[in-house]
Amino acid sequence: MVDFPISRAVVEEGAERHALTQKILGKIRGVPIKRAEEDQEWRHASFMDMDKSSLRLIDFPGQFLKPCPGTRGYICCGYQILHVGTNCPLDCSYCILQAYFNQPSLRVFVNLEEKLGAIASFIDTQTQKIFRIGTGEFTDSLALDPIVGWTDMLLPFFAERKNAVLELKTKTDHIDGLLSAKHRDRIIVSWSLNNPELSAREEHGAPGIRKRILAAKQCQEEGYALGFHFDPLIHCRDWKEGYMRTLELMDRIVDPKRIIWLSLGCFRYMPGLKGIIRRRHPDTGVLNGEFVPGLDGKRRYFKPIRIDMYGFMKEKLNQWHPDLGLYLCMESHDIWEKSLDWSPGDTEGLSRYLDGRVIKFFGNGLSIRI
């Protein structure tokens, strides 16, 4: 059952010929459906409204698999992004997508199925490379899964690839597709977490932290590898106590030995996002405090604050389990050294580290040396 009601669907030119379009329309019977040229509401829509109840079905002409662009001056994980759509039915106050795209509505690329053959050829011909691929960069990986059925398409595809893994990153508990699937191998289900009070205040429409961790437990019991992402960590009053409450829930509910990796990243934002957050979420507290320009032009907490937050999380997480695949998202070499007591050195070093985690968890069939 979808928690996010769809008020209408718009079918872009060319989208009607794809089988996925018909599957999706069959799931939302009773919802008004328009062709793009008939959609007058779209022509007058304000991007500030984001239009999170409209579903737009698109024959996407662009490239489906791309490397994460990273950011200048910081260490990137070497991720590959699988573009399945853009925008998200959740409405987190801090979300970068509010400034990243200038096109509102929930956009689903319905020609994904037809593009999987070309993606398979690209992956399968590079047998000495590990592809860590995720769908959660520009949308939530599972929020629309009950309607779109991404898990139906992608899990069998990645189960056949010997040198690729798929990470599904979510803030929801939409795991029915995962639980009913036949495939578990080379699939990582990851949850974005925060402290419970902050989540309730800032992550609008998302299930609470406990519900997410309980969903993670179900997936773990079904044989899936787990990932967790504390990104963004947000500096606020009593932040240590807040994050400890989440760590205590994790300790009680999930088995740390089956966590492939866990990332940490402090809140940062492009300058243009600040005004959008103020207008769309006037009661937010995420912009409280002082921010300084980073090497990439984004506004970040002062280095001592970031080091303190990462160091605290590292200490508590290591007390829980010493082998969680802990890493920092988009941070500099010196922050790694001062907060985690080690550094991969550069993007290639972090990629090797995370590839090693993949081999540890899904090593059978992989002949790559790290």
PDB file of C-alpha atoms in Angstrom, residues 191-356:
ATOM      1  CA  TRP A 191      18.261   3.191   5.051  1.00  0.00           C
ATOM      2  CA  SER A 192      18.905   6.867   5.547  1.00  0.00           C
ATOM      3  CA  LEU A 193      18.729   7.546   9.284  1.00  0.00           C
ATOM      4  CA  ASN A 194      18.772  10.526  11.598  1.00  0.00           C
ATOM      5  CA  ASN A 195      17.953  11.182  15.211  1.00  0.00           C
ATOM      6  CA  PRO A 196      14.285  10.425  15.975  1.00  0.00           C
ATOM      7  CA  GLU A 197      13.244  13.903  17.116  1.00  0.00           C
ATOM      8  CA  LEU A 198      14.895  15.631  14.196  1.00  0.00           C
ATOM      9  CA  SER A 199      13.434  13.101  11.779  1.00  0.00           C
ATOM     10  CA  ALA A 200       9.912  13.706  13.075  1.00  0.00           C
ATOM     11  CA  ARG A 201      10.382  17.464  12.675  1.00  0.00           C
ATOM     12  CA  GLU A 202      12.258  17.657   9.363  1.00  0.00           C
ATOM     13  CA  GLU A 203      11.617  14.479   7.334  1.00  0.00           C
ATOM     14  CA  HIS A 204       8.013  15.134   6.368  1.00  0.00           C
ATOM     15  CA  GLY A 205       6.097  12.110   5.143  1.00  0.00           C
ATOM     16  CA  ALA A 206       8.793   9.598   6.100  1.00  0.00           C
ATOM     17  CA  PRO A 207       8.143   6.726   8.514  1.00  0.00           C
ATOM     18  CA  GLY A 208       9.769   7.118  11.925  1.00  0.00           C
ATOM     19  CA  ILE A 209      13.259   5.850  12.624  1.00  0.00           C
ATOM     20  CA  ARG A 210      12.033   2.788  14.512  1.00  0.00           C
ATOM     21  CA  LYS A 211       9.814   1.732  11.584  1.00  0.00           C
ATOM     22  CA  ARG A 212      12.748   2.028   9.194  1.00  0.00           C
ATOM     23  CA  ILE A 213      15.009  -0.062  11.395  1.00  0.00           C
ATOM     24  CA  LEU A 214      12.296  -2.698  11.844  1.00  0.00           C
ATOM     25  CA  ALA A 215      11.956  -2.835   8.046  1.00  0.00           C
ATOM     26  CA  ALA A 216      15.724  -3.283   7.847  1.00  0.00           C
ATOM     27  CA  LYS A 217      15.475  -6.188  10.284  1.00  0.00           C
ATOM     28  CA  GLN A 218      12.877  -7.894   8.087  1.00  0.00           C
ATOM     29  CA  CYS A 219      15.084  -7.524   5.040  1.00  0.00           C
ATOM     30  CA  GLN A 220      18.104  -8.787   6.952  1.00  0.00           C
ATOM     31  CA  GLU A 221      16.181 -11.849   8.131  1.00  0.00           C
ATOM     32  CA  GLU A 222      15.255 -12.496   4.491  1.00  0.00           C
ATOM     33  CA  GLY A 223      18.925 -12.598   3.513  1.00  0.00           C
ATOM     34  CA  TYR A 224      19.578  -9.081   2.252  1.00  0.00           C
ATOM     35  CA  ALA A 225      22.769  -7.219   3.067  1.00  0.00           C
ATOM     36  CA  LEU A 226      22.104  -3.894   4.813  1.00  0.00           C
ATOM     37  CA  GLY A 227      23.595  -0.441   4.521  1.00  0.00           C
ATOM     38  CA  PHE A 228      22.922   2.651   6.609  1.00  0.00           C
ATOM     39  CA  HIS A 229      23.560   6.313   5.884  1.00  0.00           C
ATOM     40  CA  PHE A 230      23.618   9.028   8.520  1.00  0.00           C
ATOM     41  CA  ASP A 231      23.595  11.807   5.969  1.00  0.00           C
ATOM     42  CA  PRO A 232      22.916  14.531   6.763  1.00  0.00           C
ATOM     43  CA  LEU A 233      24.076  14.606  10.337  1.00  0.00           C
ATOM     44  CA  ILE A 234      22.574  17.824  11.687  1.00  0.00           C
ATOM     45  CA  HIS A 235      24.155  19.811  14.495  1.00  0.00           C
ATOM     46  CA  CYS A 236      21.515  20.907  16.999  1.00  0.00           C
ATOM     47  CA  ARG A 237      20.939  21.087  20.714  1.00  0.00           C
ATOM     48  CA  ASP A 238      21.373  17.669  22.377  1.00  0.00           C
ATOM     49  CA  TRP A 239      22.536  16.149  19.092  1.00  0.00           C
ATOM     50  CA  LYS A 240      24.609  13.490  20.848  1.00  0.00           C
ATOM     51  CA  GLU A 241      21.655  12.238  22.885  1.00  0.00           C
ATOM     52  CA  GLY A 242      19.459  12.241  19.773  1.00  0.00           C
ATOM     53  CA  TYR A 243      21.812  10.163  17.666  1.00  0.00           C
ATOM     54  CA  MET A 244      22.465   7.813  20.577  1.00  0.00           C
ATOM     55  CA  ARG A 245      18.743   7.006  20.621  1.00  0.00           C
ATOM     56  CA  THR A 246      18.988   5.856  17.001  1.00  0.00           C
ATOM     57  CA  LEU A 247      22.130   3.828  17.675  1.00  0.00           C
ATOM     58  CA  GLU A 248      20.432   2.156  20.638  1.00  0.00           C
ATOM     59  CA  LEU A 249      17.501   1.171  18.399  1.00  0.00           C
ATOM     60  CA  MET A 250      19.909  -0.298  15.860  1.00  0.00           C
ATOM     61  CA  ASP A 251      21.686  -2.226  18.612  1.00  0.00           C
ATOM     62  CA  ARG A 252      18.426  -3.794  19.773  1.00  0.00           C
ATOM     63  CA  ILE A 253      16.986  -4.594  16.359  1.00  0.00           C
ATOM     64  CA  VAL A 254      19.575  -5.422  13.666  1.00  0.00           C
ATOM     65  CA  ASP A 255      22.623  -7.673  13.436  1.00  0.00           C
ATOM     66  CA  PRO A 256      25.716  -5.522  12.772  1.00  0.00           C
ATOM     67  CA  LYS A 257      27.616  -8.420  11.206  1.00  0.00           C
ATOM     68  CA  ARG A 258      25.464  -8.198   8.061  1.00  0.00           C
ATOM     69  CA  ILE A 259      25.954  -4.460   7.484  1.00  0.00           C
ATOM     70  CA  ILE A 260      28.118  -3.974   4.420  1.00  0.00           C
ATOM     71  CA  TRP A 261      28.774  -0.261   4.984  1.00  0.00           C
ATOM     72  CA  LEU A 262      27.665   2.752   6.947  1.00  0.00           C
ATOM     73  CA  SER A 263      28.308   6.301   5.792  1.00  0.00           C
ATOM     74  CA  LEU A 264      28.451   9.608   7.646  1.00  0.00           C
ATOM     75  CA  GLY A 265      27.995  13.036   6.114  1.00  0.00           C
ATOM     76  CA  CYS A 266      27.299  16.388   7.720  1.00  0.00           C
ATOM     77  CA  PHE A 267      24.613  18.710   6.396  1.00  0.00           C
ATOM     78  CA  ARG A 268      25.823  20.870   3.515  1.00  0.00           C
ATOM     79  CA  TYR A 269      23.932  22.808   0.889  1.00  0.00           C
ATOM     80  CA  MET A 270      24.307  24.789  -2.291  1.00  0.00           C
ATOM     81  CA  PRO A 271      23.821  28.531  -1.650  1.00  0.00           C
ATOM     82  CA  GLY A 272      20.643  28.584  -3.731  1.00  0.00           C
ATOM     83  CA  LEU A 273      18.994  25.986  -1.501  1.00  0.00           C
ATOM     84  CA  LYS A 274      18.855  28.243   1.563  1.00  0.00           C
ATOM     85  CA  GLY A 275      16.126  30.534   0.235  1.00  0.00           C
ATOM     86  CA  ILE A 276      14.099  27.590  -1.025  1.00  0.00           C
ATOM     87  CA  ILE A 277      14.238  25.904   2.392  1.00  0.00           C
ATOM     88  CA  ARG A 278      13.194  29.161   4.089  1.00  0.00           C
ATOM     89  CA  ARG A 279      10.185  29.567   1.784  1.00  0.00           C
ATOM     90  CA  ARG A 280       9.065  25.938   1.683  1.00  0.00           C
ATOM     91  CA  HIS A 281       9.827  25.082   5.334  1.00  0.00           C
ATOM     92  CA  PRO A 282       9.641  28.292   7.380  1.00  0.00           C
ATOM     93  CA  ASP A 283       9.676  26.411  10.702  1.00  0.00           C
ATOM     94  CA  THR A 284      12.788  24.350   9.981  1.00  0.00           C
ATOM     95  CA  GLY A 285      15.779  24.315  12.288  1.00  0.00           C
ATOM     96  CA  VAL A 286      18.327  22.855   9.837  1.00  0.00           C
ATOM     97  CA  LEU A 287      19.721  26.257   8.899  1.00  0.00           C
ATOM     98  CA  ASN A 288      20.430  27.261  12.492  1.00  0.00           C
ATOM     99  CA  GLY A 289      24.082  27.746  13.309  1.00  0.00           C
ATOM    100  CA  GLU A 290      27.007  29.082  11.311  1.00  0.00           C
ATOM    101  CA  PHE A 291      28.052  27.749   7.927  1.00  0.00           C
ATOM    102  CA  VAL A 292      31.136  28.528   5.873  1.00  0.00           C
ATOM    103  CA  PRO A 293      31.856  28.066   2.138  1.00  0.00           C
ATOM    104  CA  GLY A 294      33.499  24.722   1.399  1.00  0.00           C
ATOM    105  CA  LEU A 295      35.989  23.897  -1.341  1.00  0.00           C
ATOM    106  CA  ASP A 296      33.079  23.060  -3.642  1.00  0.00           C
ATOM    107  CA  GLY A 297      31.135  26.244  -2.898  1.00  0.00           C
ATOM    108  CA  LYS A 298      28.598  24.451  -0.710  1.00  0.00           C
ATOM    109  CA  ARG A 299      27.911  25.781   2.789  1.00  0.00           C
ATOM    110  CA  ARG A 300      29.254  23.472   5.491  1.00  0.00           C
ATOM    111  CA  TYR A 301      29.691  23.392   9.246  1.00  0.00           C
ATOM    112  CA  PHE A 302      33.050  24.585  10.549  1.00  0.00           C
ATOM    113  CA  LYS A 303      35.634  21.800  10.464  1.00  0.00           C
ATOM    114  CA  PRO A 304      35.808  21.371  14.283  1.00  0.00           C
ATOM    115  CA  ILE A 305      32.050  20.729  14.348  1.00  0.00           C
ATOM    116  CA  ARG A 306      32.258  18.122  11.604  1.00  0.00           C
ATOM    117  CA  ILE A 307      35.252  16.426  13.218  1.00  0.00           C
ATOM    118  CA  ASP A 308      33.434  16.326  16.568  1.00  0.00           C
ATOM    119  CA  MET A 309      30.291  14.790  15.043  1.00  0.00           C
ATOM    120  CA  TYR A 310      32.146  12.184  12.998  1.00  0.00           C
ATOM    121  CA  GLY A 311      34.423  11.311  15.902  1.00  0.00           C
ATOM    122  CA  PHE A 312      31.480  10.812  18.249  1.00  0.00           C
ATOM    123  CA  MET A 313      29.625   8.600  15.776  1.00  0.00           C
ATOM    124  CA  LYS A 314      32.763   6.577  15.036  1.00  0.00           C
ATOM    125  CA  GLU A 315      33.396   5.941  18.738  1.00  0.00           C
ATOM    126  CA  LYS A 316      29.846   4.781  19.431  1.00  0.00           C
ATOM    127  CA  LEU A 317      29.554   2.719  16.251  1.00  0.00           C
ATOM    128  CA  ASN A 318      32.877   0.961  16.897  1.00  0.00           C
ATOM    129  CA  GLN A 319      31.678   0.074  20.388  1.00  0.00           C
ATOM    130  CA  TRP A 320      28.686  -1.596  18.749  1.00  0.00           C
ATOM    131  CA  HIS A 321      30.700  -3.437  16.102  1.00  0.00           C
ATOM    132  CA  PRO A 322      34.260  -2.837  14.869  1.00  0.00           C
ATOM    133  CA  ASP A 323      33.666  -3.796  11.224  1.00  0.00           C
ATOM    134  CA  LEU A 324      30.768  -1.761   9.822  1.00  0.00           C
ATOM    135  CA  GLY A 325      32.477  -0.498   6.680  1.00  0.00           C
ATOM    136  CA  LEU A 326      32.393   3.026   8.066  1.00  0.00           C
ATOM    137  CA  TYR A 327      33.185   5.839   5.639  1.00  0.00           C
ATOM    138  CA  LEU A 328      32.649   9.575   5.135  1.00  0.00           C
ATOM    139  CA  CYS A 329      30.652  11.033   2.277  1.00  0.00           C
ATOM    140  CA  MET A 330      32.250  13.948   0.418  1.00  0.00           C
ATOM    141  CA  GLU A 331      34.859  14.934   2.993  1.00  0.00           C
ATOM    142  CA  SER A 332      38.507  15.954   2.746  1.00  0.00           C
ATOM    143  CA  HIS A 333      41.586  13.884   3.617  1.00  0.00           C
ATOM    144  CA  ASP A 334      42.299  15.890   6.803  1.00  0.00           C
ATOM    145  CA  ILE A 335      38.744  15.450   8.136  1.00  0.00           C
ATOM    146  CA  TRP A 336      39.073  11.689   7.621  1.00  0.00           C
ATOM    147  CA  GLU A 337      42.358  11.615   9.520  1.00  0.00           C
ATOM    148  CA  LYS A 338      41.185  13.766  12.407  1.00  0.00           C
ATOM    149  CA  SER A 339      37.789  12.111  12.905  1.00  0.00           C
ATOM    150  CA  LEU A 340      38.223   8.460  11.858  1.00  0.00           C
ATOM    151  CA  ASP A 341      42.000   8.140  12.444  1.00  0.00           C
ATOM    152  CA  TRP A 342      42.604   6.962   8.888  1.00  0.00           C
ATOM    153  CA  SER A 343      42.014   8.135   5.333  1.00  0.00           C
ATOM    154  CA  PRO A 344      41.710   6.380   1.968  1.00  0.00           C
ATOM    155  CA  GLY A 345      43.737   9.261   0.583  1.00  0.00           C
ATOM    156  CA  ASP A 346      41.642   9.952  -2.470  1.00  0.00           C
ATOM    157  CA  THR A 347      38.610   8.812  -4.443  1.00  0.00           C
ATOM    158  CA  GLU A 348      40.433   5.791  -5.865  1.00  0.00           C
ATOM    159  CA  GLY A 349      41.423   4.722  -2.361  1.00  0.00           C
ATOM    160  CA  LEU A 350      37.849   4.940  -1.088  1.00  0.00           C
ATOM    161  CA  SER A 351      36.604   3.048  -4.141  1.00  0.00           C
ATOM    162  CA  ARG A 352      39.068   0.227  -3.416  1.00  0.00           C
ATOM    163  CA  TYR A 353      37.944   0.136   0.215  1.00  0.00           C
ATOM    164  CA  LEU A 354      34.263  -0.161  -0.708  1.00  0.00           C
ATOM    165  CA  ASP A 355      34.995  -2.661  -3.491  1.00  0.00           C
ATOM    166  CA  GLY A 356      36.707  -4.743  -0.824  1.00  0.00           C
TER     167      GLY A 356
END
